[in-house]
CSV table of C-alpha atoms in Angstrom, one decimal:
chain,number,residue,atom,x,y,z
A,1,MET,CA,-8.7,20.1,11.4
A,2,ARG,CA,-12.1,20.5,13.3
A,3,LYS,CA,-12.5,18.4,16.4
A,4,GLY,CA,-15.0,16.0,14.8
A,5,GLU,CA,-12.7,15.5,11.8
A,6,ALA,CA,-9.7,14.8,14.2
A,7,THR,CA,-11.7,12.2,16.2
A,8,ARG,CA,-12.7,10.6,13.1
A,9,THR,CA,-9.1,10.3,11.9
A,10,ARG,CA,-8.1,9.0,15.3
A,11,ILE,CA,-10.7,6.2,15.0
A,12,VAL,CA,-9.7,5.3,11.5
A,13,GLU,CA,-6.0,5.3,12.3
A,14,GLU,CA,-6.6,3.1,15.5
A,15,ALA,CA,-8.8,0.7,13.4
A,16,ALA,CA,-6.1,0.4,10.8
A,17,ARG,CA,-3.6,-0.4,13.5
A,18,GLN,CA,-5.7,-3.2,15.0
A,19,ALA,CA,-6.6,-4.5,11.5
A,20,ALA,CA,-2.9,-4.7,10.5
A,21,LEU,CA,-2.5,-6.9,13.6
A,22,ARG,CA,-5.7,-8.9,13.6
A,23,GLY,CA,-7.5,-8.5,10.4
A,24,LEU,CA,-10.5,-6.2,9.4
A,25,ALA,CA,-13.2,-8.7,10.5
A,26,ALA,CA,-11.6,-9.1,13.9
A,27,VAL,CA,-11.6,-5.5,14.8
A,28,SER,CA,-14.6,-4.5,17.0
A,29,LEU,CA,-16.2,-1.2,17.3
A,30,GLY,CA,-16.0,-1.6,21.0
A,31,ASP,CA,-12.3,-2.1,21.1
A,32,VAL,CA,-11.6,0.8,18.6
A,33,ALA,CA,-13.9,3.0,20.7
A,34,GLN,CA,-12.1,2.0,24.0
A,35,ALA,CA,-8.7,2.8,22.4
A,36,VAL,CA,-9.6,6.3,21.2
A,37,GLY,CA,-11.4,7.1,24.6
A,38,LEU,CA,-15.0,7.2,23.2
A,39,SER,CA,-18.1,5.2,24.0
A,40,LYS,CA,-19.5,2.7,21.5
A,41,SER,CA,-22.4,5.2,21.0
A,42,GLY,CA,-19.9,8.0,20.4
A,43,LEU,CA,-18.1,6.0,17.8
A,44,PHE,CA,-21.5,5.6,16.0
A,45,LYS,CA,-21.7,9.3,15.7
A,46,HIS,CA,-18.8,9.0,13.1
A,47,PHE,CA,-19.6,5.6,11.5
A,48,GLU,CA,-23.0,4.2,11.3
A,49,SER,CA,-21.8,0.5,10.9
A,50,LYS,CA,-18.7,-1.7,11.1
A,51,GLU,CA,-18.6,-1.9,7.3
A,52,ALA,CA,-18.6,2.0,7.0
A,53,MET,CA,-15.6,2.0,9.4
A,54,GLU,CA,-13.9,-0.7,7.3
A,55,LEU,CA,-14.3,1.3,4.1
A,56,ALA,CA,-12.9,4.3,5.8
A,57,VAL,CA,-9.9,2.3,6.9
A,58,VAL,CA,-9.2,0.8,3.4
A,59,GLU,CA,-9.6,4.4,1.9
A,60,HIS,CA,-7.3,5.8,4.5
A,61,VAL,CA,-4.5,3.3,4.3
A,62,THR,CA,-4.4,3.2,0.6
A,63,GLN,CA,-4.2,6.9,0.4
A,64,TRP,CA,-1.5,6.9,3.0
A,65,PHE,CA,0.4,4.3,1.0
A,66,THR,CA,0.1,6.5,-2.0
A,67,ASP,CA,1.2,9.6,-0.2
A,68,PHE,CA,4.1,7.7,1.4
A,69,THR,CA,5.5,6.0,-1.9
A,70,TRP,CA,4.4,8.2,-4.8
A,71,ARG,CA,4.4,11.7,-3.7
A,72,PRO,CA,8.1,11.9,-3.0
A,73,ALA,CA,9.0,10.4,-6.2
A,74,ALA,CA,6.4,12.1,-8.6
A,75,ASP,CA,8.5,15.2,-9.5
A,76,LEU,CA,11.7,13.3,-10.1
A,77,PRO,CA,13.0,13.9,-13.7
A,78,THR,CA,13.0,10.3,-15.3
A,79,ALA,CA,10.9,7.2,-15.0
A,80,ARG,CA,13.7,5.2,-13.7
A,81,GLU,CA,14.4,7.7,-10.8
A,82,ARG,CA,10.8,7.7,-10.0
A,83,LEU,CA,10.4,3.9,-9.9
A,84,ALA,CA,13.6,3.4,-8.0
A,85,ARG,CA,12.4,5.9,-5.3
A,86,VAL,CA,9.0,4.3,-5.3
A,87,PHE,CA,10.5,0.9,-4.6
A,88,GLU,CA,12.8,2.1,-1.9
A,89,LEU,CA,9.9,3.8,-0.2
A,90,TRP,CA,7.7,0.7,-0.6
A,91,LEU,CA,10.3,-1.2,1.4
A,92,ASP,CA,10.3,1.6,4.0
A,93,TRP,CA,6.6,1.3,4.2
A,94,GLU,CA,6.9,-2.4,5.1
A,95,ASP,CA,10.1,-2.1,7.2
A,96,ARG,CA,9.4,1.2,9.2
A,97,GLU,CA,5.9,2.6,8.7
A,98,TRP,CA,4.3,-0.8,9.7
A,99,ALA,CA,7.1,-2.6,11.7
A,100,GLN,CA,4.5,-3.9,13.9
A,101,GLY,CA,1.8,-5.9,12.3
A,102,GLY,CA,3.1,-5.8,8.8
A,103,CYS,CA,1.7,-4.0,5.8
A,104,PRO,CA,-2.0,-3.6,6.3
A,105,ILE,CA,-2.8,-3.6,2.5
A,106,MET,CA,-1.4,-7.0,2.1
A,107,ALA,CA,-3.4,-8.2,5.2
A,108,PHE,CA,-6.6,-6.7,3.6
A,109,SER,CA,-5.9,-8.3,0.3
A,110,VAL,CA,-5.6,-11.8,1.9
A,111,GLU,CA,-8.5,-11.3,4.1
A,112,VAL,CA,-11.0,-9.9,1.6
A,113,ASP,CA,-10.0,-11.6,-1.7
A,114,ASP,CA,-12.8,-14.2,-1.6
A,115,GLN,CA,-15.3,-12.0,0.1
A,116,PRO,CA,-17.3,-10.0,-2.5
A,117,GLY,CA,-18.7,-6.8,-1.2
A,118,PRO,CA,-18.0,-3.0,-0.9
A,119,VAL,CA,-14.9,-3.4,1.0
A,120,ARG,CA,-13.2,-5.8,-1.5
A,121,ASP,CA,-14.5,-3.6,-4.3
A,122,LEU,CA,-12.9,-0.4,-2.9
A,123,LEU,CA,-9.6,-2.2,-2.2
A,124,GLN,CA,-9.5,-3.6,-5.8
A,125,LYS,CA,-10.2,-0.2,-7.1
A,126,ARG,CA,-7.4,1.3,-5.2
A,127,LEU,CA,-5.0,-1.4,-6.0
A,128,ARG,CA,-5.8,-1.1,-9.8
A,129,GLN,CA,-5.2,2.6,-9.6
A,130,TRP,CA,-1.8,2.1,-8.1
A,131,LYS,CA,-1.0,-0.5,-10.6
A,132,THR,CA,-2.0,1.9,-13.5
A,133,THR,CA,0.3,4.6,-12.1
A,134,LEU,CA,3.4,2.4,-12.0
A,135,VAL,CA,2.6,0.6,-15.4
A,136,ARG,CA,2.7,4.1,-16.9
A,137,GLN,CA,6.1,4.8,-15.2
A,138,PHE,CA,7.5,1.5,-16.7
A,139,GLN,CA,6.2,2.5,-20.1
A,140,GLN,CA,8.2,5.7,-19.9
A,141,LEU,CA,11.4,3.8,-18.8
A,142,ARG,CA,12.8,3.7,-22.4
A,143,GLU,CA,12.3,4.8,-25.9
A,144,PRO,CA,10.6,3.4,-27.8
A,145,PRO,CA,8.2,2.8,-24.8
A,146,LEU,CA,7.6,-0.5,-23.4
A,147,SER,CA,4.4,-2.2,-24.7
A,148,ASP,CA,1.5,-2.5,-22.3
A,149,ALA,CA,2.3,-6.3,-21.8
A,150,GLU,CA,6.0,-5.6,-21.0
A,151,ALA,CA,5.1,-2.9,-18.6
A,152,GLN,CA,2.5,-5.1,-16.9
A,153,SER,CA,5.0,-7.7,-16.5
A,154,ALA,CA,7.6,-5.3,-15.1
A,155,TYR,CA,5.0,-4.2,-12.6
A,156,PHE,CA,4.1,-7.7,-11.7
A,157,GLN,CA,7.8,-8.4,-10.9
A,158,MET,CA,8.2,-5.2,-9.0
A,159,LYS,CA,5.3,-6.1,-6.7
A,160,SER,CA,6.5,-9.6,-6.3
A,161,PHE,CA,9.9,-8.3,-4.9
A,162,ALA,CA,8.1,-6.0,-2.5
A,163,LEU,CA,5.9,-9.0,-1.3
A,164,GLY,CA,8.8,-11.4,-1.3
A,165,HIS,CA,10.7,-8.8,0.7
A,166,LEU,CA,7.8,-8.8,3.4
A,167,ASP,CA,7.8,-12.6,3.5
A,168,ALA,CA,11.6,-12.9,3.8
A,169,ARG,CA,11.9,-10.3,6.5
A,170,ARG,CA,8.7,-11.1,8.6
A,171,ILE,CA,8.2,-14.8,8.3
A,172,MET,CA,11.7,-16.2,7.5
A,173,GLY,CA,13.7,-13.7,9.6
A,174,GLU,CA,16.3,-13.1,6.8
A,175,ALA,CA,18.5,-10.2,7.8
A,176,ASP,CA,19.5,-9.5,4.2
A,177,ALA,CA,15.8,-9.5,2.8
A,178,ARG,CA,15.9,-5.7,1.8
A,179,ARG,CA,19.2,-6.2,0.1
A,180,SER,CA,18.0,-9.2,-1.9
A,181,ALA,CA,14.8,-7.4,-2.9
A,182,GLN,CA,16.7,-4.2,-3.9
A,183,ALA,CA,19.1,-6.1,-6.0
A,184,ALA,CA,16.4,-7.9,-7.8
A,185,PHE,CA,14.5,-4.6,-8.5
A,186,ASP,CA,17.8,-2.9,-9.8
A,187,ALA,CA,18.4,-5.9,-12.0
A,188,LEU,CA,14.7,-5.5,-13.5
A,189,LEU,CA,15.3,-1.9,-14.2
A,190,ASP,CA,18.6,-2.6,-15.9
A,191,ARG,CA,17.4,-5.4,-18.2
A,192,THR,CA,14.1,-3.6,-19.0
A,193,ALA,CA,16.0,-0.4,-20.0
A,194,ARG,CA,18.5,-2.3,-21.9
A,195,ALA,CA,16.1,-4.2,-23.9
A,196,ALA,CA,15.2,-0.9,-25.6
A,197,ALA,CA,18.6,0.1,-26.6
């Protein structure tokens, strides 16, 4: 990686860390520049505006999430194994990768859901791509395949369990949050696969 690319990556990762803690809107260019050892003018060599940096943060974090949760699962032999691995890694993402600050994607979603513009559009696009990937996996869970409506419902439940885990662990302080989320997801896989037989 060239020096300029490495610096840009450091800026984006630092902005993502701050945004997970405080929200995208609260992250200032000056704070990010100081944290990575640049002047504010030095940061402008990499991003022409705060919005440009926010877009880079959303792009970086959503790609990071996909790489973290999907790539280790993509080559597993069955849809059930792939879905189980993705869910396990999704909880790891919340528990370990972002133990401080919580899941930035969730934070971004809450922050920009009612703020039309390029940042919201990009986040929505990336979340729709993720949903499409997992809906296809649910469709392949059984033979004959799940209908689109069934697969969409299963994905909705999967995401609800992941978000419920985040709420139970971070807000409610429930020590068994992960166990509860995992049990709920395993039951979803069992009944969805059984319905086909």
